[in-house]
Amino acid sequence: CGMRTTKCQLLVTNLCVMLLGLSIATLSTVTHYGLHFTLISNVSLDSNAYRVIHHIAFYFGICLSMTLILAALLSSAATVRESQCLTAMGFFCFALAFCGLIPAACWRYTHSTEVEDSMMDVYDFVYEEVRRNTSSFRRHELTAIHEAFLCCGKHSPFGDTANVENKTCPPGQVHNEGQDCLREIQDFVKKHMDFVFSLLGIAIGFTVYGMILTSFLWFSIHFSSNLYRKGKYILR
């Protein structure tokens, strides 16, 4: 009866883990190919950390999602077939995913503003390039950023920003405090990263629960197999 309950709980957990894996893969793809993040990544310089973070986050998210899906599939197959080998493989995949989730969550906690700061640094660089009229190509990039984030310019200590905003802001946009691009970029990225952190926390919880259930299932299969062999005799 206890083993049957464990099987049911493990199957439900595996379904949730598979959905989490698909969600992480979808979020990684949206983050990598989304308009807001792609614009900043294309504009950023090699000295800026955002482009590196942008690519690492995508590949890490895809690998993590594949590990979670594989763990759920192996664990489900082990539950149905009562295979110790598949159960051990499922536990290993859960442990591998756990070892990836913990550093990712810790990095987000210890570097809480690094992504936001790097994106704002990119905007600052493009804005100052346009303000100094050193590149017409940068003017198109700044216009694209304004249209994507629905913002208009920034508060500059130099005070000569009206000319930049008239040339690069979308038609109908009026520059005011609520449309400051640095604030808009910071708010947008913070909301996105908070969602990512919440998803990582949920994934960690289900991964730990999956590890506990798979280990319990492995011991149940092991001891039930030993009990099944007891009492059998070979006639010679």
XYZ file of C-alpha atoms in Angstrom:
236
model
C 0.000 0.000 0.000
C 2.855 2.371 0.875
C 4.643 1.536 -2.356
C 1.477 2.175 -4.348
C 1.071 5.583 -2.695
C 4.696 6.394 -3.487
C 4.147 5.475 -7.109
C 1.130 7.766 -7.402
C 2.971 10.660 -5.757
C 6.000 10.105 -7.945
C 3.953 10.077 -11.147
C 2.275 13.354 -10.178
C 5.656 14.844 -9.244
C 7.148 13.702 -12.547
C 4.330 15.404 -14.433
C 4.982 18.654 -12.568
C 8.730 18.364 -13.154
C 8.155 17.811 -16.871
C 5.949 20.904 -17.032
C 8.623 22.856 -15.155
C 11.242 21.662 -17.637
C 9.107 22.816 -20.545
C 8.487 26.140 -18.806
C 12.206 26.713 -18.259
C 12.925 25.853 -21.901
C 10.215 28.248 -23.070
C 11.423 31.017 -20.767
C 15.032 30.526 -21.900
C 13.988 30.741 -25.546
C 11.857 33.835 -24.980
C 14.682 35.486 -23.037
C 17.240 34.697 -25.730
C 15.170 35.597 -28.782
C 12.845 38.204 -27.247
C 12.943 41.673 -28.765
C 13.965 43.534 -25.603
C 16.877 41.265 -24.730
C 18.036 40.778 -28.329
C 18.266 44.535 -28.905
C 20.442 45.059 -25.851
C 22.609 42.031 -26.664
C 23.269 43.196 -30.228
C 24.187 46.690 -29.089
C 26.377 45.731 -26.125
C 30.139 45.883 -26.395
C 32.526 43.013 -25.705
C 33.579 44.746 -22.495
C 30.001 44.643 -21.219
C 28.983 41.513 -19.288
C 25.442 41.352 -20.618
C 26.184 39.536 -23.867
C 27.982 36.753 -21.991
C 25.135 36.484 -19.481
C 22.628 36.474 -22.339
C 24.200 33.435 -24.047
C 25.079 31.508 -20.888
C 21.537 31.880 -19.521
C 20.069 30.429 -22.725
C 22.309 27.365 -22.932
C 22.120 26.750 -19.201
C 18.321 26.951 -19.274
C 18.048 24.524 -22.191
C 20.415 22.008 -20.546
C 18.575 22.324 -17.247
C 15.175 21.812 -18.863
C 16.404 18.733 -20.748
C 17.789 17.288 -17.501
C 14.484 17.832 -15.701
C 12.471 16.280 -18.532
C 14.847 13.311 -18.716
C 14.610 12.830 -14.941
C 10.806 12.858 -15.123
C 10.734 10.357 -18.014
C 13.210 7.956 -16.394
C 11.456 8.177 -13.050
C 8.055 7.533 -14.663
C 9.404 4.513 -16.566
C 10.985 3.207 -13.362
C 7.693 3.625 -11.508
C 5.732 1.677 -14.102
C 8.298 -1.099 -14.625
C 9.597 -1.175 -11.016
C 13.161 -1.165 -12.292
C 15.966 -0.436 -9.857
C 18.295 0.603 -12.677
C 15.860 3.162 -14.100
C 15.102 4.419 -10.596
C 18.801 4.996 -9.940
C 19.163 6.809 -13.278
C 16.145 8.982 -12.490
C 17.602 9.838 -9.080
C 20.914 10.754 -10.720
C 19.169 13.114 -13.159
C 17.225 14.724 -10.317
C 20.481 15.192 -8.395
C 22.170 16.636 -11.488
C 19.321 19.111 -11.970
C 19.512 20.025 -8.284
C 23.244 20.727 -8.625
C 22.425 23.106 -11.480
C 19.455 24.816 -9.837
C 21.195 25.689 -6.580
C 24.108 27.645 -8.166
C 21.669 29.443 -10.490
C 19.469 30.534 -7.570
C 22.520 31.535 -5.514
C 23.923 33.553 -8.414
C 20.659 35.434 -8.788
C 20.594 36.123 -5.048
C 24.212 37.289 -4.780
C 24.193 39.208 -8.094
C 20.712 40.624 -7.704
C 21.270 43.709 -9.874
C 24.027 42.640 -12.275
C 21.708 41.961 -15.222
C 19.787 45.201 -14.723
C 22.986 47.226 -14.332
C 24.595 45.733 -17.445
C 21.522 46.490 -19.565
C 21.343 50.056 -18.286
C 25.063 50.470 -19.015
C 24.392 49.463 -22.627
C 21.618 52.050 -22.895
C 23.851 54.708 -21.337
C 26.576 53.977 -23.868
C 24.246 54.184 -26.882
C 22.562 57.308 -25.564
C 25.841 59.149 -25.027
C 27.063 58.109 -28.480
C 23.951 59.642 -30.032
C 24.173 62.744 -27.847
C 27.686 63.387 -29.102
C 26.524 62.793 -32.712
C 29.372 60.372 -33.319
C 27.342 57.706 -35.102
C 24.148 57.748 -37.151
C 23.905 53.966 -36.781
C 23.662 54.359 -33.012
C 20.714 56.685 -33.540
C 18.753 53.861 -35.190
C 19.688 51.524 -32.345
C 18.526 54.035 -29.742
C 15.253 54.536 -31.604
C 14.684 50.765 -31.639
C 15.300 50.567 -27.871
C 12.854 53.425 -27.245
C 10.187 51.704 -29.333
C 10.740 48.333 -27.661
C 10.641 49.594 -24.064
C 8.062 52.353 -24.781
C 10.245 54.959 -23.132
C 11.866 58.223 -24.112
C 15.374 59.298 -23.157
C 16.749 59.724 -19.669
C 17.536 62.382 -17.118
C 21.024 63.630 -17.947
C 23.187 65.936 -15.810
C 24.295 67.661 -19.025
C 20.791 68.936 -19.671
C 21.062 68.853 -23.485
C 18.842 65.834 -24.109
C 15.918 67.412 -25.933
C 17.607 67.124 -29.328
C 18.330 63.411 -28.804
C 14.802 62.636 -27.685
C 13.192 64.512 -30.567
C 15.148 62.425 -33.049
C 14.894 59.001 -31.404
C 11.654 58.840 -29.410
C 8.518 57.304 -30.953
C 5.917 59.742 -32.296
C 3.542 60.909 -29.619
C 5.907 60.110 -26.730
C 6.310 62.949 -24.275
C 9.374 62.846 -22.066
C 8.508 62.812 -18.396
C 9.640 61.052 -15.265
C 7.478 58.012 -15.901
C 9.106 57.409 -19.297
C 12.725 57.540 -18.198
C 14.348 54.650 -20.081
C 16.756 53.673 -17.337
C 13.861 53.222 -14.952
C 11.763 51.385 -17.524
C 14.607 48.989 -18.348
C 15.301 48.374 -14.674
C 11.641 47.669 -13.868
C 11.203 45.399 -16.886
C 14.301 43.299 -16.171
C 13.611 43.143 -12.426
C 10.132 41.720 -13.009
C 11.534 39.199 -15.470
C 14.329 38.113 -13.132
C 11.952 37.844 -10.175
C 9.812 35.483 -12.244
C 12.911 33.459 -13.150
C 13.936 33.260 -9.481
C 10.447 32.090 -8.483
C 10.507 29.407 -11.174
C 13.913 28.224 -9.967
C 12.625 28.017 -6.400
C 9.631 25.914 -7.448
C 11.885 23.661 -9.529
C 14.230 23.156 -6.566
C 11.301 22.110 -4.359
C 9.978 19.560 -6.861
C 13.490 18.277 -7.578
C 14.176 17.590 -3.896
C 10.775 15.919 -3.546
C 11.475 13.807 -6.622
C 14.840 12.737 -5.181
C 13.168 11.668 -1.936
C 10.440 9.700 -3.725
C 12.811 7.970 -6.162
C 15.135 6.933 -3.343
C 12.161 5.593 -1.365
C 10.940 3.728 -4.451
C 14.404 2.226 -5.011
C 14.524 0.854 -1.452
C 10.942 -0.405 -1.742
C 11.734 -2.278 -4.939
C 14.953 -3.628 -3.440
C 13.388 -4.969 -0.244
C 10.254 -6.280 -1.945
C 12.478 -8.134 -4.400
C 14.394 -9.710 -1.532
C 11.172 -10.697 0.209
C 9.850 -12.200 -3.016
C 12.911 -14.469 -3.246
C 12.561 -15.658 0.341
C 10.863 -19.005 0.829
C 11.797 -20.379 -2.578
C 13.672 -23.627 -2.645
C 15.508 -25.477 -5.361
C 15.057 -29.227 -5.501
C 18.101 -31.213 -6.419
